[in-house]
Amino acid sequence: MAEERSRTDVSSDEIIRKYFDMVYRLALSQTRNVSIAEDVTQDVFLRFLQNDGFETDEHIKAWLIRVTINCSRSVFKTAWFRKTIPLEEEIAFDTPEKSDVYFAVQSLPSHYRAVIHLFYYEDMSVKEIADCLEISEPTVKTRLHRARKQLKTKLKGGYDFV
Amino acid sequence: MFRKYYKDANNDIKPDEELINKVIANAHKKQPPLKRKNRYKYAASVAAAAVVVSTALITVPYWQETVSKDTGVIVEIKQTPTPDFAAFSSETADSQAFPTQNPQTDASAFPPDNSNSESKTQSESGLRGNTSKTSNADYGNSPFSNNIPKSESENIAAQNTESAASDGESASVVSSESTADAADNSESSYASDGDFSVETESFTDAAAESRGAAVQSADNAQSADTAQTADSDNEPSLSESAADIEPSSAVTSAGGASSPSSSAGGAVSSSSSVDAALSVYIPAPSGFYAAGSSYGSAVFASDSGASVTVNYSYSGGTDSAPVYSELNGSTSVNFTSDGIAYSIYSSDAPMTALEEIVNSILN
């Protein structure tokens, strides 16, 4: 029993370390606040440890993405955040292009940020995004199209969105 | 280009290694709550405990009520034997042993000796009504009463007494109560034209015997001579069986109710205890008739509307002289005779009626 428990702990630690950056960056993309993103990340992995029955690694990844987005949204549904607005922390990048692109995405609505982040950073297909967010593929495509349109406006057409 | 810059920008954002370790540590510290199926395995135990507790809460008041009923019906009067009591029971062959006994001995401590116990028959020969108690030997020899169950004997007694009452010769008021069904037992009452008597028996097996005696009493009511084994005076007598067991010092009376009779006179005899039978004879004063009686009480009434109520109870105290008192036309007298405390109240009755009752009791 102890060996089984330790083995489970080891595998859980590995999974946490493997997907920690992904969860944290997605949470930061959704919350736009480092502290809140850390809290969301911790909450996501706590739920991950309380949940079992994951079959594959892709299943775990999809589950973590979906839970991260849901937790990030639920944070702003609380009574505290309905009355307050968190400070947007300035993240410093070494090049102005990174900064322009990143903050242009951060200025988008949250549902556009999610599909842009998953499509361009996680390299997920439309179908995977649709499955992960439990929305239809046309919705994903629509959100991607509208997000790109806004980004072109913000970035003044300086970047191609291939 | 957008993809490249966006990836580079996100890659530059790296969480602290300290945060990763902190998350891992906190995640392992917090124990996950029990799952539903793990909680369900305690559901049966919790439900069983709830059922046991609720059942106990429901039934405990019933038990308490039952116990209180059992003890509430039976009235026990403990007799403290005194030399007066010994003198009172001097007629019995073994009454001398009474003063040596523990005065607080309960009647239940002396189970009846059915084979040897014998109670003398008390007869009221001067009056027409008889309260006869045959000896247990006779009772045991009687093919009629020996094997008759309690309820049957009571029924037969009732039938016999009803016939006796219809004949107008004699009857006895038998109120016996031994258990919780004493109410039923106390319903058996018998009336006579001249007297009525009340027999109260203790909460022992002797009660059944006494019922059998009552049966024979009813049988023998028309021929009093066959039931008279003792002198036919009005003095109370104790059972001879006291010597056979041990000198009993307890008198336990369990009373019942009796119905009024239309007789011209009245007599109340109270026999009690396992072994010691105590009889009280209360005649009706002149011009009065027995209007009703219950355990410890007898009521006499006259045609003019006057009434006299006699309340008596065994106190075991010393004798005291009658003290008369009069208030607003009602006269009362209190006294103790032979260990029995009497309280007689009259309403619109002359003083002579009370004096007549008192004299008959004292004599």
Coordinates of C-alpha atoms in Angstrom, one line a residue:
Chain A
M1 CA 0.0 0.0 0.0
A2 CA 2.8 2.4 0.9
E3 CA 4.7 1.5 -2.3
E4 CA 1.5 2.0 -4.3
R5 CA 1.0 5.4 -2.7
S6 CA 4.6 6.5 -3.2
R7 CA 4.4 5.3 -6.8
T8 CA 1.2 7.4 -7.3
D9 CA 2.9 10.4 -5.7
V10 CA 5.9 10.1 -8.0
S11 CA 3.7 9.9 -11.1
S12 CA 1.6 12.8 -9.9
D13 CA 4.7 14.9 -9.3
E14 CA 5.9 14.1 -12.8
I15 CA 2.6 15.1 -14.3
I16 CA 2.5 18.3 -12.3
R17 CA 6.0 19.2 -13.4
K18 CA 5.2 18.3 -17.0
Y19 CA 2.1 20.4 -17.3
F20 CA 2.9 23.1 -14.7
D21 CA 4.1 25.6 -17.2
M22 CA 1.2 25.0 -19.6
V23 CA -1.3 25.5 -16.8
Y24 CA 0.4 28.5 -15.4
R25 CA 0.7 30.3 -18.7
L26 CA -2.8 29.5 -19.7
A27 CA -4.0 30.8 -16.3
L28 CA -1.9 33.9 -16.6
S29 CA -3.3 34.4 -20.1
Q30 CA -6.8 34.2 -18.7
T31 CA -6.4 36.1 -15.5
R32 CA -3.7 38.6 -16.5
N33 CA -2.5 38.6 -13.0
V34 CA 0.5 36.6 -11.6
S35 CA -0.9 36.0 -8.2
I36 CA -4.3 34.9 -9.4
A37 CA -2.6 32.7 -12.0
E38 CA -0.6 31.0 -9.2
D39 CA -3.7 30.4 -7.2
V40 CA -5.5 29.0 -10.1
T41 CA -2.6 26.8 -11.0
Q42 CA -2.5 25.4 -7.5
D43 CA -6.2 24.9 -7.5
V44 CA -6.1 23.0 -10.8
F45 CA -3.4 20.6 -9.6
L46 CA -5.2 20.0 -6.3
R47 CA -8.3 19.0 -8.3
F48 CA -6.1 16.9 -10.4
L49 CA -4.8 15.0 -7.4
Q50 CA -8.3 14.5 -6.1
N51 CA -9.4 13.1 -9.4
D52 CA -8.4 9.8 -10.9
G53 CA -9.5 7.7 -13.8
F54 CA -7.3 9.5 -16.4
E55 CA -6.7 7.1 -19.3
T56 CA -4.1 8.8 -21.5
D57 CA -1.7 11.7 -21.4
E58 CA -3.8 13.6 -23.9
H59 CA -6.7 13.1 -21.6
I60 CA -4.8 14.6 -18.8
K61 CA -3.7 17.6 -20.9
A62 CA -7.2 18.3 -22.2
W63 CA -8.6 17.9 -18.7
L64 CA -6.0 20.4 -17.3
I65 CA -6.7 22.9 -20.0
R66 CA -10.5 22.8 -19.5
V67 CA -10.2 23.0 -15.7
T68 CA -7.7 25.9 -15.9
I69 CA -10.0 27.9 -18.1
N70 CA -13.0 27.1 -15.9
C71 CA -11.2 28.0 -12.7
S72 CA -9.9 31.2 -14.2
R73 CA -13.4 32.2 -15.2
S74 CA -14.9 31.2 -11.8
V75 CA -12.3 33.4 -10.1
F76 CA -13.9 36.5 -11.6
K77 CA -17.4 35.3 -10.7
T78 CA -16.7 35.5 -7.0
A79 CA -18.2 38.3 -5.0
W80 CA -14.7 39.8 -4.4
F81 CA -13.9 40.2 -8.1
R82 CA -17.3 41.4 -9.0
K83 CA -16.5 44.5 -7.0
T84 CA -12.8 44.9 -7.6
I85 CA -10.5 44.9 -10.6
P86 CA -7.1 43.3 -10.2
L87 CA -4.1 45.2 -11.1
E88 CA -2.7 44.2 -14.5
E89 CA 0.9 43.5 -13.9
E90 CA 3.4 44.6 -16.5
I91 CA 5.5 41.7 -17.7
A92 CA 8.8 42.7 -19.2
F93 CA 10.0 41.1 -22.4
D94 CA 13.4 41.4 -23.9
T95 CA 12.1 42.5 -27.3
P96 CA 9.4 44.9 -28.2
E97 CA 7.8 42.5 -30.7
K98 CA 7.2 39.9 -28.0
S99 CA 5.7 42.6 -25.8
D100 CA 3.5 44.0 -28.6
V101 CA 2.2 40.6 -29.5
Y102 CA 1.7 39.4 -26.0
F103 CA -0.2 42.4 -24.7
A104 CA -2.2 42.6 -27.9
V105 CA -3.5 39.1 -27.1
Q106 CA -4.0 40.1 -23.5
S107 CA -6.3 42.9 -24.6
L108 CA -8.7 40.5 -26.3
P109 CA -11.8 39.2 -24.6
S110 CA -11.2 36.0 -22.5
H111 CA -12.9 33.6 -24.9
Y112 CA -10.8 35.0 -27.8
R113 CA -7.7 34.8 -25.6
A114 CA -8.3 31.1 -24.9
V115 CA -8.6 30.0 -28.5
I116 CA -5.7 32.2 -29.6
H117 CA -3.5 30.8 -26.8
L118 CA -4.4 27.2 -27.5
F119 CA -4.1 27.6 -31.3
Y120 CA -0.9 29.5 -31.5
Y121 CA 1.0 28.5 -28.4
E122 CA -0.2 25.0 -27.7
D123 CA -0.5 24.2 -31.4
M124 CA -3.8 22.6 -31.0
S125 CA -6.1 22.0 -33.9
V126 CA -9.5 23.5 -34.2
K127 CA -11.0 20.1 -33.4
E128 CA -8.8 19.7 -30.3
I129 CA -9.8 23.1 -29.1
A130 CA -13.4 22.4 -29.7
D131 CA -13.1 19.2 -27.8
C132 CA -11.1 20.7 -25.0
L133 CA -13.4 23.7 -24.5
E134 CA -16.5 21.7 -25.3
I135 CA -17.7 24.0 -28.0
S136 CA -18.3 23.4 -31.7
E137 CA -15.6 23.7 -34.3
P138 CA -17.3 26.5 -36.2
T139 CA -17.4 28.4 -32.9
V140 CA -13.7 27.9 -32.5
K141 CA -13.2 29.1 -36.1
T142 CA -15.4 32.0 -35.6
R143 CA -13.6 33.1 -32.5
L144 CA -10.2 32.6 -34.2
H145 CA -11.3 34.7 -37.1
R146 CA -12.7 37.5 -34.9
A147 CA -9.6 37.4 -32.7
R148 CA -7.3 37.7 -35.6
K149 CA -9.3 40.6 -36.9
Q150 CA -8.9 42.5 -33.7
L151 CA -5.3 41.6 -33.4
K152 CA -4.6 43.0 -36.9
T153 CA -6.2 46.2 -35.9
K154 CA -4.2 46.3 -32.7
L155 CA -0.9 45.3 -34.3
K156 CA -1.6 47.4 -37.4
G157 CA -1.1 44.5 -39.8
G158 CA 2.6 44.1 -38.9
Y159 CA 2.3 40.3 -38.3
D160 CA 1.0 37.5 -40.4
F161 CA -1.2 35.0 -38.6
V162 CA -0.4 31.8 -40.3
Chain B
M1 CA 5.6 35.7 -37.3
F2 CA 2.8 36.1 -34.9
R3 CA 3.0 32.5 -33.8
K4 CA 6.8 32.8 -33.3
Y5 CA 6.6 36.0 -31.3
Y6 CA 3.7 34.8 -29.2
K7 CA 5.5 31.5 -28.4
D8 CA 8.7 33.3 -27.5
A9 CA 6.8 35.7 -25.3
N10 CA 5.1 32.9 -23.4
N11 CA 8.3 31.0 -23.2
D12 CA 9.9 33.9 -21.5
I13 CA 7.2 33.6 -18.8
K14 CA 8.4 30.9 -16.4
P15 CA 7.0 30.1 -13.0
D16 CA 9.3 30.0 -10.1
E17 CA 10.6 26.6 -9.2
E18 CA 9.7 27.4 -5.7
L19 CA 6.1 27.8 -6.8
I20 CA 6.2 24.3 -8.4
N21 CA 7.5 22.7 -5.2
K22 CA 5.1 24.7 -3.1
V23 CA 2.2 23.5 -5.2
I24 CA 3.4 19.9 -5.1
A25 CA 3.8 20.1 -1.4
N26 CA 0.5 21.7 -0.7
A27 CA -1.2 19.2 -3.1
H28 CA 0.1 16.3 -1.1
K29 CA -0.6 17.9 2.3
K30 CA -4.3 18.3 1.5
Q31 CA -5.9 15.0 1.9
P32 CA -8.7 14.5 -0.6
P33 CA -12.1 14.1 0.9
L34 CA -13.7 10.7 1.1
K35 CA -15.5 9.7 -1.9
R36 CA -19.1 8.9 -1.9
K37 CA -18.7 5.2 -2.0
N38 CA -16.3 5.4 1.0
R39 CA -18.9 7.4 2.9
Y40 CA -21.6 5.0 2.0
K41 CA -20.0 2.2 3.8
Y42 CA -20.7 3.9 7.0
A43 CA -24.3 4.6 6.1
A44 CA -25.6 1.2 7.3
S45 CA -24.0 1.6 10.7
V46 CA -25.3 5.1 11.1
A47 CA -28.8 4.0 10.0
A48 CA -28.7 1.1 12.5
A49 CA -27.6 3.3 15.3
A50 CA -30.3 5.8 14.5
V51 CA -32.9 3.1 14.5
V52 CA -31.7 1.8 17.9
V53 CA -31.7 5.2 19.4
S54 CA -35.1 6.2 18.0
T55 CA -36.6 2.9 19.2
A56 CA -35.2 3.4 22.6
L57 CA -36.5 6.9 22.8
I58 CA -40.0 5.7 21.7
T59 CA -40.2 2.6 23.9
V60 CA -38.7 4.0 27.2
P61 CA -41.7 6.1 28.0
Y62 CA -43.9 3.1 27.3
W63 CA -41.9 1.0 29.7
Q64 CA -42.0 3.7 32.3
E65 CA -45.7 4.0 31.9
T66 CA -46.2 0.2 32.1
V67 CA -44.1 0.0 35.3
S68 CA -46.0 2.9 36.8
K69 CA -49.3 1.2 36.0
D70 CA -48.2 -2.1 37.6
T71 CA -47.1 -0.4 40.8
G72 CA -49.8 2.2 40.8
V73 CA -52.7 -0.1 40.9
I74 CA -51.6 -2.1 43.9
V75 CA -51.9 -0.4 47.1
E76 CA -49.7 -1.9 49.8
I77 CA -50.2 -1.1 53.4
K78 CA -47.4 -2.2 55.6
Q79 CA -48.4 -3.1 59.0
T80 CA -46.1 -2.5 61.9
P81 CA -47.0 -5.1 64.4
T82 CA -47.5 -3.8 67.8
P83 CA -48.6 -5.5 71.0
D84 CA -51.9 -4.0 70.3
F85 CA -52.0 -5.8 67.1
A86 CA -51.1 -9.0 68.8
A87 CA -54.0 -8.4 71.2
F88 CA -56.1 -7.6 68.3
S89 CA -55.3 -10.9 66.7
S90 CA -55.3 -12.8 70.0
E91 CA -57.9 -15.2 68.6
T92 CA -55.5 -16.7 66.3
A93 CA -53.4 -19.5 67.5
D94 CA -50.1 -18.0 66.6
S95 CA -50.7 -14.4 67.0
Q96 CA -48.2 -14.3 69.9
A97 CA -45.4 -14.5 67.4
F98 CA -46.2 -11.2 65.8
P99 CA -44.5 -8.7 68.0
T100 CA -41.2 -10.4 67.6
Q101 CA -41.0 -9.9 63.9
N102 CA -39.5 -7.1 61.9
P103 CA -42.1 -4.5 61.7
Q104 CA -41.3 -3.5 58.1
T105 CA -41.4 -6.9 56.6
D106 CA -43.3 -6.8 53.4
A107 CA -46.0 -9.3 52.6
S108 CA -44.3 -10.3 49.5
A109 CA -41.5 -11.8 51.5
F110 CA -43.8 -14.4 52.7
P111 CA -45.0 -16.6 50.0
P112 CA -48.1 -18.4 50.9
D113 CA -47.9 -21.9 52.0
N114 CA -50.8 -23.3 50.2
S115 CA -50.6 -26.7 51.8
N116 CA -50.7 -25.5 55.4
S117 CA -52.2 -22.0 55.4
E118 CA -55.6 -21.9 56.8
S119 CA -57.8 -19.0 57.3
K120 CA -60.6 -19.0 59.7
T121 CA -64.0 -18.4 58.5
Q122 CA -65.5 -15.3 59.7
S123 CA -69.2 -15.2 60.0
E124 CA -71.6 -12.5 60.9
S125 CA -74.1 -14.7 62.5
G126 CA -75.9 -11.9 64.1
L127 CA -76.6 -10.5 60.7
R128 CA -77.8 -12.2 57.7
G129 CA -74.9 -11.5 55.6
N130 CA -71.9 -13.7 55.9
T131 CA -68.3 -13.3 54.9
S132 CA -67.0 -16.8 54.9
K133 CA -63.5 -17.9 54.2
T134 CA -63.0 -21.5 54.3
S135 CA -59.6 -22.9 55.1
N136 CA -57.2 -23.7 52.4
A137 CA -57.4 -27.3 53.4
D138 CA -61.1 -27.3 52.7
Y139 CA -60.5 -25.2 49.7
G140 CA -57.9 -27.6 48.5
N141 CA -60.2 -30.5 49.0
S142 CA -63.0 -28.8 47.2
P143 CA -63.2 -30.3 43.7
F144 CA -65.0 -27.2 42.7
S145 CA -62.5 -24.5 43.5
N146 CA -59.2 -26.2 43.6
N147 CA -58.7 -26.6 39.9
I148 CA -60.6 -23.6 38.8
P149 CA -58.6 -20.9 37.2
K150 CA -58.7 -17.4 38.5
S151 CA -61.0 -16.0 35.9
E152 CA -63.3 -19.0 36.0
S153 CA -63.6 -18.9 39.8
E154 CA -64.4 -15.2 39.6
N155 CA -67.1 -15.8 37.1
I156 CA -68.6 -18.5 39.1
A157 CA -68.4 -16.3 42.1
A158 CA -70.2 -13.6 40.3
Q159 CA -72.9 -16.0 39.1
N160 CA -73.4 -17.4 42.5
T161 CA -73.5 -14.1 44.1
E162 CA -75.9 -12.8 41.6
S163 CA -78.2 -15.6 42.4
A164 CA -77.7 -14.9 46.1
A165 CA -78.5 -11.3 45.6
S166 CA -81.6 -12.2 43.8
D167 CA -82.7 -14.4 46.6
G168 CA -82.1 -11.5 48.9
E169 CA -80.6 -13.6 51.6
S170 CA -76.9 -12.7 51.7
A171 CA -74.1 -11.6 49.6
S172 CA -70.6 -10.5 50.0
V173 CA -68.7 -7.7 48.3
V174 CA -65.5 -9.2 47.2
S175 CA -63.0 -6.9 45.7
S176 CA -59.8 -8.6 45.0
E177 CA -57.0 -7.1 43.0
S178 CA -53.7 -8.6 42.5
T179 CA -52.3 -7.4 39.3
A180 CA -52.8 -4.8 36.6
D181 CA -56.1 -6.4 35.7
A182 CA -57.4 -5.6 39.1
A183 CA -59.9 -3.3 37.6
D184 CA -61.7 -6.2 36.2
N185 CA -61.4 -8.1 39.4
S186 CA -62.7 -5.3 41.4
E187 CA -65.8 -5.3 39.4
S188 CA -67.1 -8.3 41.1
S189 CA -69.4 -7.1 43.8
Y190 CA -72.2 -8.7 45.6
A191 CA -75.1 -7.2 47.4
S192 CA -77.2 -8.4 50.2
D193 CA -80.3 -7.2 51.8
G194 CA -78.9 -6.8 55.2
D195 CA -75.2 -6.5 55.0
F196 CA -72.4 -6.2 52.7
S197 CA -68.9 -7.1 53.2
V198 CA -65.7 -6.3 51.4
E199 CA -62.8 -8.7 51.2
T200 CA -59.5 -7.3 50.1
E201 CA -56.7 -9.6 49.4
S202 CA -53.1 -9.1 48.9
F203 CA -51.0 -9.2 45.8
T204 CA -49.8 -12.7 46.2
D205 CA -50.8 -16.1 45.2
A206 CA -53.2 -16.2 48.1
A207 CA -55.4 -13.8 46.2
A208 CA -56.4 -16.7 44.0
E209 CA -57.1 -18.8 47.0
S210 CA -59.2 -16.0 48.5
R211 CA -61.1 -15.8 45.3
G212 CA -61.8 -19.5 45.6
A213 CA -62.8 -18.8 49.2
A214 CA -65.1 -16.2 47.9
V215 CA -66.6 -18.7 45.5
Q216 CA -67.3 -21.0 48.3
S217 CA -68.5 -18.1 50.3
A218 CA -71.1 -17.5 47.7
D219 CA -72.0 -21.1 47.6
N220 CA -72.3 -21.3 51.2
A221 CA -74.0 -18.0 51.6
Q222 CA -77.4 -19.5 51.9
S223 CA -76.3 -22.0 54.5
A224 CA -74.1 -20.1 56.8
D225 CA -73.6 -22.9 59.2
T226 CA -71.4 -24.8 56.8
A227 CA -69.1 -21.9 56.5
Q228 CA -68.9 -21.0 60.1
T229 CA -65.8 -22.6 61.6
A230 CA -65.1 -19.9 64.1
D231 CA -67.2 -18.1 66.6
S232 CA -69.7 -15.9 65.0
D233 CA -68.7 -12.7 66.8
N234 CA -67.8 -9.5 65.1
E235 CA -64.2 -9.4 66.1
P236 CA -61.6 -9.6 63.4
S237 CA -59.5 -12.6 63.2
L238 CA -56.2 -13.5 61.7
S239 CA -55.4 -16.4 59.6
E240 CA -53.9 -19.4 61.3
S241 CA -51.5 -19.9 58.5
A242 CA -49.3 -17.3 60.0
A243 CA -47.9 -19.9 62.2
D244 CA -47.2 -22.2 59.4
I245 CA -45.1 -19.9 57.5
E246 CA -43.5 -17.4 59.7
P247 CA -45.1 -14.8 61.9
S248 CA -46.1 -12.4 59.3
S249 CA -46.1 -8.8 60.2
A250 CA -47.3 -7.4 56.9
V251 CA -50.7 -6.6 55.9
T252 CA -51.2 -5.8 52.3
S253 CA -54.4 -4.7 51.0
A254 CA -55.4 -4.2 47.4
G255 CA -58.7 -2.8 47.0
G256 CA -61.4 -2.6 44.5
A257 CA -64.8 -1.1 44.0
S258 CA -68.1 -2.5 44.8
S259 CA -71.6 -1.6 43.7
P260 CA -74.2 -0.2 45.9
S261 CA -76.7 -2.4 47.3
S262 CA -80.2 -1.9 48.3
S263 CA -79.9 -3.5 51.6
A264 CA -81.1 -2.0 54.8
G265 CA -78.0 -2.7 56.7
G266 CA -74.4 -2.7 55.9
A267 CA -71.3 -4.5 57.0
V268 CA -67.8 -4.1 55.7
S269 CA -65.2 -6.7 56.4
S270 CA -61.7 -6.2 55.3
S271 CA -59.5 -9.2 55.2
S272 CA -56.0 -8.8 54.0
S273 CA -52.5 -10.1 53.7
V274 CA -51.2 -13.4 52.8
D275 CA -51.7 -14.9 56.1
A276 CA -53.2 -12.4 58.4
A277 CA -56.8 -11.8 57.7
L278 CA -58.2 -8.6 59.1
S279 CA -61.9 -8.2 59.1
V280 CA -63.9 -5.1 59.9
Y281 CA -67.6 -5.1 60.4
I282 CA -69.5 -1.9 59.9
P283 CA -73.2 -2.1 60.4
A284 CA -75.5 0.4 59.0
P285 CA -77.1 2.7 61.5
S286 CA -80.8 2.6 62.1
G287 CA -82.8 4.0 59.3
F288 CA -79.8 3.8 56.9
Y289 CA -79.0 1.4 54.2
A290 CA -75.8 0.7 52.4
A291 CA -75.6 3.0 49.4
G292 CA -72.2 2.0 48.2
S293 CA -68.8 1.0 49.1
S294 CA -65.4 0.8 47.7
Y295 CA -62.1 -0.2 49.1
G296 CA -61.6 1.8 52.2
S297 CA -64.9 3.5 52.1
A298 CA -68.5 2.7 52.8
V299 CA -71.5 4.9 52.3
F300 CA -74.8 4.6 54.1
A301 CA -77.8 6.6 53.1
S302 CA -81.3 7.1 54.4
D303 CA -84.6 7.7 52.7
S304 CA -84.6 11.3 54.0
G305 CA -81.4 12.0 52.0
A306 CA -78.9 11.9 54.8
S307 CA -75.7 10.1 54.2
V308 CA -72.9 8.8 56.2
T309 CA -69.5 8.0 54.7
V310 CA -67.1 5.8 56.5
N311 CA -63.5 5.9 55.3
Y312 CA -61.0 3.5 56.9
S313 CA -57.5 2.5 56.3
Y314 CA -55.0 0.4 58.0
S315 CA -52.6 2.6 59.9
G316 CA -51.2 0.3 62.5
G317 CA -51.3 3.0 65.0
T318 CA -52.5 2.8 68.5
D319 CA -56.1 3.2 69.4
S320 CA -57.5 6.6 69.8
A321 CA -60.8 7.7 71.2
P322 CA -63.4 9.1 68.8
V323 CA -63.3 12.8 68.3
Y324 CA -66.5 14.3 67.1
S325 CA -66.6 17.6 65.3
E326 CA -69.4 19.5 63.7
L327 CA -69.3 22.1 61.0
N328 CA -72.1 23.6 59.0
G329 CA -74.5 20.8 59.8
S330 CA -71.9 18.1 58.9
T331 CA -70.6 15.9 61.6
S332 CA -67.5 13.9 61.5
V333 CA -65.7 11.6 63.8
N334 CA -62.1 10.3 63.6
F335 CA -60.6 7.5 65.7
T336 CA -58.4 4.5 65.5
S337 CA -59.4 1.1 66.5
D338 CA -57.3 -2.0 66.2
G339 CA -54.9 -0.3 64.0
I340 CA -57.5 0.9 61.6
A341 CA -58.0 4.6 61.2
Y342 CA -61.6 5.5 60.7
S343 CA -63.0 8.8 59.4
I344 CA -66.7 9.0 59.4
Y345 CA -68.5 11.9 57.8
S346 CA -72.2 12.6 57.9
S347 CA -74.4 14.9 55.9
D348 CA -77.7 15.8 57.4
A349 CA -77.5 12.7 59.5
P350 CA -78.2 12.8 63.2
M351 CA -75.3 12.4 65.6
T352 CA -76.9 9.2 66.8
A353 CA -76.2 7.6 63.5
L354 CA -72.5 8.2 63.8
E355 CA -72.4 7.1 67.4
E356 CA -74.2 4.0 66.5
I357 CA -71.5 3.2 63.9
V358 CA -68.7 4.1 66.2
N359 CA -70.1 1.9 69.0
S360 CA -70.5 -1.0 66.6
I361 CA -66.9 -0.7 65.5
L362 CA -65.5 -0.3 69.0
N363 CA -67.6 -3.1 70.3

